[in-house]
Short mmCIF file of C-alpha atoms in Angstrom, two decimals:
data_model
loop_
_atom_site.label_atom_id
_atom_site.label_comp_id
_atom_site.label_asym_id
_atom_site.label_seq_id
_atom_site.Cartn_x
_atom_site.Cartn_y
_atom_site.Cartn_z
CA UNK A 12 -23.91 32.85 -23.00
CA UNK A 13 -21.18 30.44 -23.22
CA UNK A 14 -18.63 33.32 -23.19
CA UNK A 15 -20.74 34.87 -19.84
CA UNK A 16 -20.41 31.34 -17.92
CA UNK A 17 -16.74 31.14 -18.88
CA UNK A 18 -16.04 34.60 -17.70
CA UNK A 19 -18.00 33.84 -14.25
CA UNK A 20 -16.01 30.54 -13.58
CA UNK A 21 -13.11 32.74 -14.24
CA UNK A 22 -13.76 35.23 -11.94
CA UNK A 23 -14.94 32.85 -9.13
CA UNK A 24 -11.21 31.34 -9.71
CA UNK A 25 -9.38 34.40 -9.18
CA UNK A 26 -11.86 35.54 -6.12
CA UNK A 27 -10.52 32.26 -4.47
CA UNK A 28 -6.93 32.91 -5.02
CA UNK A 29 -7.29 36.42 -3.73
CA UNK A 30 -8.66 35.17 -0.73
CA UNK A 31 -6.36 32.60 0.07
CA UNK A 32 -3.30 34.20 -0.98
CA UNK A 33 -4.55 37.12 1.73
CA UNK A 34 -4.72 34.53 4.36
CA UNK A 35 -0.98 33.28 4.08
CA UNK A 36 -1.37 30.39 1.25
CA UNK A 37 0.67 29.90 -1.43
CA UNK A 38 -1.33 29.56 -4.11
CA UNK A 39 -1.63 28.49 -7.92
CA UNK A 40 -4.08 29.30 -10.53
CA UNK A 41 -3.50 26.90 -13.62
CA UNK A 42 -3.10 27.78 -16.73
CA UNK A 43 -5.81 28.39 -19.20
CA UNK A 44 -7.50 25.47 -19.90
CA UNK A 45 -7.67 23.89 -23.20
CA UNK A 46 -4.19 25.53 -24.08
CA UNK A 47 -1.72 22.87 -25.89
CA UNK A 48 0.30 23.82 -21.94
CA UNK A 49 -1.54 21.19 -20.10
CA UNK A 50 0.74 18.55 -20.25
CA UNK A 51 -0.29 17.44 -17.02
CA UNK A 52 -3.36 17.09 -14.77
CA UNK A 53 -3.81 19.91 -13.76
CA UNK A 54 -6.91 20.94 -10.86
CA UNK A 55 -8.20 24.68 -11.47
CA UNK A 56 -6.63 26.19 -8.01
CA UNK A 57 -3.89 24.39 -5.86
CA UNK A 58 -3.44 26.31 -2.34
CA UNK A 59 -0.96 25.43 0.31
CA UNK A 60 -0.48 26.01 3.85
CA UNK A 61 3.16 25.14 5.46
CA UNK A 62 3.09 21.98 3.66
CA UNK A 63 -0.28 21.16 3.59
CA UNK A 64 -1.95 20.98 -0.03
CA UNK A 65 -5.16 21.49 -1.38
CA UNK A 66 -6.62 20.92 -4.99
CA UNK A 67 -9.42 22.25 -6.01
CA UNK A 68 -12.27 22.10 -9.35
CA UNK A 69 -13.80 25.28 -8.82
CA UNK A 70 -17.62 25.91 -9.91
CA UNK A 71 -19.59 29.10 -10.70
CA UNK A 72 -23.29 28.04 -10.00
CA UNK A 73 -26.19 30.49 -10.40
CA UNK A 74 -29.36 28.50 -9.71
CA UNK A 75 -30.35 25.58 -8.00
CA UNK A 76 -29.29 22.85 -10.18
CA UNK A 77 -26.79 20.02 -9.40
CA UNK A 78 -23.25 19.94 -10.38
CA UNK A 79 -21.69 17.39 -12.11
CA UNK A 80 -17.98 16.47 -12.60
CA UNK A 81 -17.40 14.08 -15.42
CA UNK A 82 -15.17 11.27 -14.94
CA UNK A 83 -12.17 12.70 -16.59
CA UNK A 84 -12.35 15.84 -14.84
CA UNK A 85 -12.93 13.98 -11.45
CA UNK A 86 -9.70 11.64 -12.33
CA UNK A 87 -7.43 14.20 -13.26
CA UNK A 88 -8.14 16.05 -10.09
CA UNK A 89 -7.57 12.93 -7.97
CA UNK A 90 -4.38 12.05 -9.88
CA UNK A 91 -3.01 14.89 -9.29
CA UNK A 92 -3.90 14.51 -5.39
CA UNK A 93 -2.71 11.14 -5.55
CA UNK A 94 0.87 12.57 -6.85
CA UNK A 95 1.20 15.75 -4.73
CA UNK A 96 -0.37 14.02 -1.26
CA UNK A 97 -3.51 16.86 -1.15
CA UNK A 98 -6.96 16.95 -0.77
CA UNK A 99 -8.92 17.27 -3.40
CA UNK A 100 -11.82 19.61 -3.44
CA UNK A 101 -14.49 21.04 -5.12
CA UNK A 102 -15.11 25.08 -4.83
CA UNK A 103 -18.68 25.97 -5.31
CA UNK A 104 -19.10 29.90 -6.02
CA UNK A 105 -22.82 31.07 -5.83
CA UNK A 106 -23.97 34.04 -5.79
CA UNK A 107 -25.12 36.36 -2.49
CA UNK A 108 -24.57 33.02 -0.92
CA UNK A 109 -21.07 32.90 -0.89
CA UNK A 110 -18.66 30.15 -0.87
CA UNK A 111 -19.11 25.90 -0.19
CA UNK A 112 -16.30 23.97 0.02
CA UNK A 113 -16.85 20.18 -0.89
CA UNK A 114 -14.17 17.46 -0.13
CA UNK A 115 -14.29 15.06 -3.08
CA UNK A 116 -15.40 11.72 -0.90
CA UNK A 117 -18.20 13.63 0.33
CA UNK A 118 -20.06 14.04 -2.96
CA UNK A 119 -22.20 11.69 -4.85
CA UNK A 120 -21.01 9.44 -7.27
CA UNK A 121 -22.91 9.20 -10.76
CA UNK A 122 -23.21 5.88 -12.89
CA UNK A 123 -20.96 7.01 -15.56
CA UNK A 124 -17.92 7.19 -12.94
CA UNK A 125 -17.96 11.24 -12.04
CA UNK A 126 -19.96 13.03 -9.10
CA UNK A 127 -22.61 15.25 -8.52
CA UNK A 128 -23.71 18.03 -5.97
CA UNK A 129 -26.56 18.58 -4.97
CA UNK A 130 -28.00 20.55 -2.42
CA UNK A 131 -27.91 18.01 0.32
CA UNK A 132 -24.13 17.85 -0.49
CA UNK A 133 -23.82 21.48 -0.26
CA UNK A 134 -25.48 21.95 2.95
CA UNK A 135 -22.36 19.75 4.42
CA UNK A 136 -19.55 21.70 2.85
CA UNK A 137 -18.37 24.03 4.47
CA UNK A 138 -17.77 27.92 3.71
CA UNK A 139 -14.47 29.61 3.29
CA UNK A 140 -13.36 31.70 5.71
CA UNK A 141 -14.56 28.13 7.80
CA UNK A 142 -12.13 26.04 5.63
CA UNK A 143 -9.79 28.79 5.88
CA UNK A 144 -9.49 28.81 9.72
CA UNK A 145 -9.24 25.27 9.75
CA UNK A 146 -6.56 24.43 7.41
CA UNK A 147 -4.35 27.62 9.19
CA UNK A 148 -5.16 26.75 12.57
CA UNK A 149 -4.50 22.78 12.23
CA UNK A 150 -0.95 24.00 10.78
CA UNK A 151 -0.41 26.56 13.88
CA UNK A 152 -1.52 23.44 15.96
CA UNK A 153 1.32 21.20 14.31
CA UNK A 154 3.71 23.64 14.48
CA UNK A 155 3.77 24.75 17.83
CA UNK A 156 3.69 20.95 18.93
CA UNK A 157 6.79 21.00 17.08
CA UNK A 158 8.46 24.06 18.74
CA UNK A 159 6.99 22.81 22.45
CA UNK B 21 15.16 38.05 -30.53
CA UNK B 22 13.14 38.91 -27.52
CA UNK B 23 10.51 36.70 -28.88
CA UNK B 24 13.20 34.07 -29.58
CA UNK B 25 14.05 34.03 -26.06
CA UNK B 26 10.49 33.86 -24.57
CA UNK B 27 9.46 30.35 -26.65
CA UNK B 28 12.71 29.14 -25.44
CA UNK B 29 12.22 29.81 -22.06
CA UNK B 30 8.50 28.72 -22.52
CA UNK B 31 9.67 25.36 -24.17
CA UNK B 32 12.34 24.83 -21.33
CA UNK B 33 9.56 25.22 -18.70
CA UNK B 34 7.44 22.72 -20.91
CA UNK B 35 10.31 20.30 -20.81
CA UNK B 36 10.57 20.22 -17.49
CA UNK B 37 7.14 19.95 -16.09
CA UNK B 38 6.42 16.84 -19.00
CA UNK B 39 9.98 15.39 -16.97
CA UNK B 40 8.89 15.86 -13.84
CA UNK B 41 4.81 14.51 -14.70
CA UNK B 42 6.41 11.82 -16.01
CA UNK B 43 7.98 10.61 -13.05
CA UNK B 44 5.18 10.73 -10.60
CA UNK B 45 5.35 14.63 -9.39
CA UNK B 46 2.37 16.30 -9.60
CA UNK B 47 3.22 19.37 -11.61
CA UNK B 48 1.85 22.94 -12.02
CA UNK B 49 2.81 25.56 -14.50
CA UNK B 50 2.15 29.41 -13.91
CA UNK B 51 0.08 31.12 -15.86
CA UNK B 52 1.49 33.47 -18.87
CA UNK B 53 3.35 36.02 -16.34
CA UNK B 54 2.41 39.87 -17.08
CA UNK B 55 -1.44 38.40 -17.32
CA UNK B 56 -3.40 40.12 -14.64
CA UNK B 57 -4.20 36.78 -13.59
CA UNK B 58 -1.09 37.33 -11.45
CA UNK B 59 -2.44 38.27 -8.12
CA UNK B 60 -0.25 36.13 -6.28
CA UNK B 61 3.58 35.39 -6.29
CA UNK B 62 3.85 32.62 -8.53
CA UNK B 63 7.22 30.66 -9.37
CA UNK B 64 7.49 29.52 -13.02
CA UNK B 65 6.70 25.71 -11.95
CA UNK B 66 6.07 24.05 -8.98
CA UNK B 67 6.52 20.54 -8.11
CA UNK B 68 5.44 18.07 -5.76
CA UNK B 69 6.42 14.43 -5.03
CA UNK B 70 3.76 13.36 -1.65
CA UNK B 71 4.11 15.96 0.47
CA UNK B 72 7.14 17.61 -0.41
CA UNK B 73 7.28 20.55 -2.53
CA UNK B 74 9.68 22.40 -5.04
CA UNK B 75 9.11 26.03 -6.54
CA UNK B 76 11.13 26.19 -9.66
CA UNK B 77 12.23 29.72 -11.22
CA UNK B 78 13.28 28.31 -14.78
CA UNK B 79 15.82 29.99 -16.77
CA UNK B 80 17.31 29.06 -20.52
CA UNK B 81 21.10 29.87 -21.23
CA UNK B 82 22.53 29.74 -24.38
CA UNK B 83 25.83 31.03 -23.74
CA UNK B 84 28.05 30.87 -20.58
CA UNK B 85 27.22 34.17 -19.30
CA UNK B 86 26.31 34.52 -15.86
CA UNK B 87 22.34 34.21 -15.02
CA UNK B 88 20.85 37.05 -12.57
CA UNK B 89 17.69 36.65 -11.03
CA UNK B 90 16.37 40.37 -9.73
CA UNK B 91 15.58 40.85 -6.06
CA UNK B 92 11.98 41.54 -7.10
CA UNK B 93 11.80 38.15 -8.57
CA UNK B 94 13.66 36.43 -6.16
CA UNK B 95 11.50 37.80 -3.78
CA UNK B 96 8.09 36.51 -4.96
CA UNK B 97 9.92 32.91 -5.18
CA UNK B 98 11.22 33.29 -1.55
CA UNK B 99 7.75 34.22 -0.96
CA UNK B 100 5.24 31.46 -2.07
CA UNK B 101 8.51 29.32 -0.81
CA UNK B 102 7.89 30.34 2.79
CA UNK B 103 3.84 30.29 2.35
CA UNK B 104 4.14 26.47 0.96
CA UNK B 105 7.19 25.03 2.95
CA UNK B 106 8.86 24.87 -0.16
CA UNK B 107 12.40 23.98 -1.21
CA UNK B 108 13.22 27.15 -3.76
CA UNK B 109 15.18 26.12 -6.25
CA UNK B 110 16.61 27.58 -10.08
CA UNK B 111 16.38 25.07 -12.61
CA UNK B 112 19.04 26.50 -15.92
CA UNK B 113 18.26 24.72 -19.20
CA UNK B 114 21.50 24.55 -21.39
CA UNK B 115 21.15 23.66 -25.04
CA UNK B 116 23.14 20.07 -25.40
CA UNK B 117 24.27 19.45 -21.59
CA UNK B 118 20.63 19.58 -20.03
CA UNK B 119 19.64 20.85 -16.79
CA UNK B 120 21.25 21.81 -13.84
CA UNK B 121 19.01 22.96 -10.47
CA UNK B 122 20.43 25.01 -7.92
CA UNK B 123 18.73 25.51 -4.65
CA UNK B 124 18.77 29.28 -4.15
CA UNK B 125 21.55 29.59 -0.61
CA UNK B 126 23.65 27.78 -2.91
CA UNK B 127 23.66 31.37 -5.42
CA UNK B 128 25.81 34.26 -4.95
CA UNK B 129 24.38 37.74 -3.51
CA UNK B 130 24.68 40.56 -5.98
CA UNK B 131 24.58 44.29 -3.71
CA UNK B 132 21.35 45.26 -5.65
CA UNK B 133 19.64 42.09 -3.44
CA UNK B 134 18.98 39.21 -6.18
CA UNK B 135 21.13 36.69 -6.36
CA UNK B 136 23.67 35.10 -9.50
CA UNK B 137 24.56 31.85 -11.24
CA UNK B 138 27.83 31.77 -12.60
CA UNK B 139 29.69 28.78 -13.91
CA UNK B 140 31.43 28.26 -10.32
CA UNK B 141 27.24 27.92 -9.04
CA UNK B 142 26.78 25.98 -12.22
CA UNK B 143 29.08 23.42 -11.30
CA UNK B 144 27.62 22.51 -7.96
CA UNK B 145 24.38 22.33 -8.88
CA UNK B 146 22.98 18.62 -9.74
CA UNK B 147 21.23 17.27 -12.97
CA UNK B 148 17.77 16.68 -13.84
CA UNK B 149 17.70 12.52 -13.00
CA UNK B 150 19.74 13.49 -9.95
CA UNK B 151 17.00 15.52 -8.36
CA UNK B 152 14.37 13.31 -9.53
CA UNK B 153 15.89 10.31 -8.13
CA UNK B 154 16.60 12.53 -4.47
CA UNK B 155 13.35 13.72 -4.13
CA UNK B 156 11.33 10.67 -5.01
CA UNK B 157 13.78 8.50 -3.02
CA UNK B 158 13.54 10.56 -0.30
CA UNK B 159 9.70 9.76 0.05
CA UNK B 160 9.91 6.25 -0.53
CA UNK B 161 12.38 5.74 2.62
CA UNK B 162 9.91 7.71 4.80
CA UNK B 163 7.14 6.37 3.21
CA UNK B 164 8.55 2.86 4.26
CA UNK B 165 9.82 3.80 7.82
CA UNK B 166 5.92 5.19 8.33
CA UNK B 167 4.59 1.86 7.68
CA UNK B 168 7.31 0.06 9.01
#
């Protein structure tokens, strides 16, 4: 059971690098968590386009239930933003739904300092082939402004 | 021996990311390579100080034998360079004189398309503290001229 969920949030991870990395990001799975490696915060995913960064928690979720990110999850994911200058994210995986991309500031914050999604957060994510044409189009934008 | 080799290359690439943490980057270190977690081009660390990223290839040297990096590898470092906007660099961990980083057009060419670090590349490379001070200087005085 415990093994099953892991596996799932596992292969939600690598689904999302597959994706973006076949849509022109550079992107970084972290190492396995819990490992002695993590000397530093690290978030699950980071993805970057031309010099824009992204960091995201990502989350397998199979029913209907909110997600929660503790507080120490939630600050080593914005420390790391805070550091590297990206937006932190959270990557919601469900299944035959697809994909629902939540900016951090856009979720709800709990009482004992993390945040929580729910499905009125979820509804305003967005999905990712969305996020994807956003975050490569904005960069197209900037760079032919730079070329013009 | 070849297992000797591996935890030193694995404790160099430790070093350097606790470094780096340590003085504000945010830091990321690849997963174990030869995992088929690997579906992207990953470089052994990347860095980034606001905005601006590094993508490290790390390599130990013992002796003073020259260090080859194989066009394959070069390749996938060139690669997630250009996807990121990111400076590629070689950072050479040498027991009792530290670190030296080399950005990669400052390596020689071998015909079989990777590229080599001898001594002569050694020598024009700069130090750990030396990068660390460019890099996060380099933010602060466009960090002030934004808000100035």
């Amino acid at each position: 059971m415990q093994n099953t969920r892991r596996r799932r949030g596992f292969e939600a991870e690598r689904e999302l690098v597959r994706k973006l990395w076949s849509k022109g990001f550079a992107v970084m799975r972290a190492p396995a968590s819990g490992a002695r490696t993590r000397l530093a915060a690290y978030p699950d995913v980071v993805a970057i386009f031309r010099g824009k960064i992204y960091a995201f928690e990502v989350k397998y979720r199979r029913d209907n239930s909110p997600i929660y990110i503790d507080k120490n999850q939630l600050e080593k994911l914005l420390e790391f933003s805070r550091r590297a200058g990206a937006t932190p994210l959270v990557a919601v995986k469900r299944p035959n739904k697809g994909w629902k991309l939540i900016p951090v500031d856009m979720a709800k914050q709990t009482n004992s300092g993390g945040i929580k999604i729910d499905d009125e957060v979820l509804d305003k994510g967005i999905g990712l082939d969305e996020f994807i044409a956003m975050a490569t189009s904005a960069s197209l934008k900037k760079f032919i402004k730079n070329i013009g």
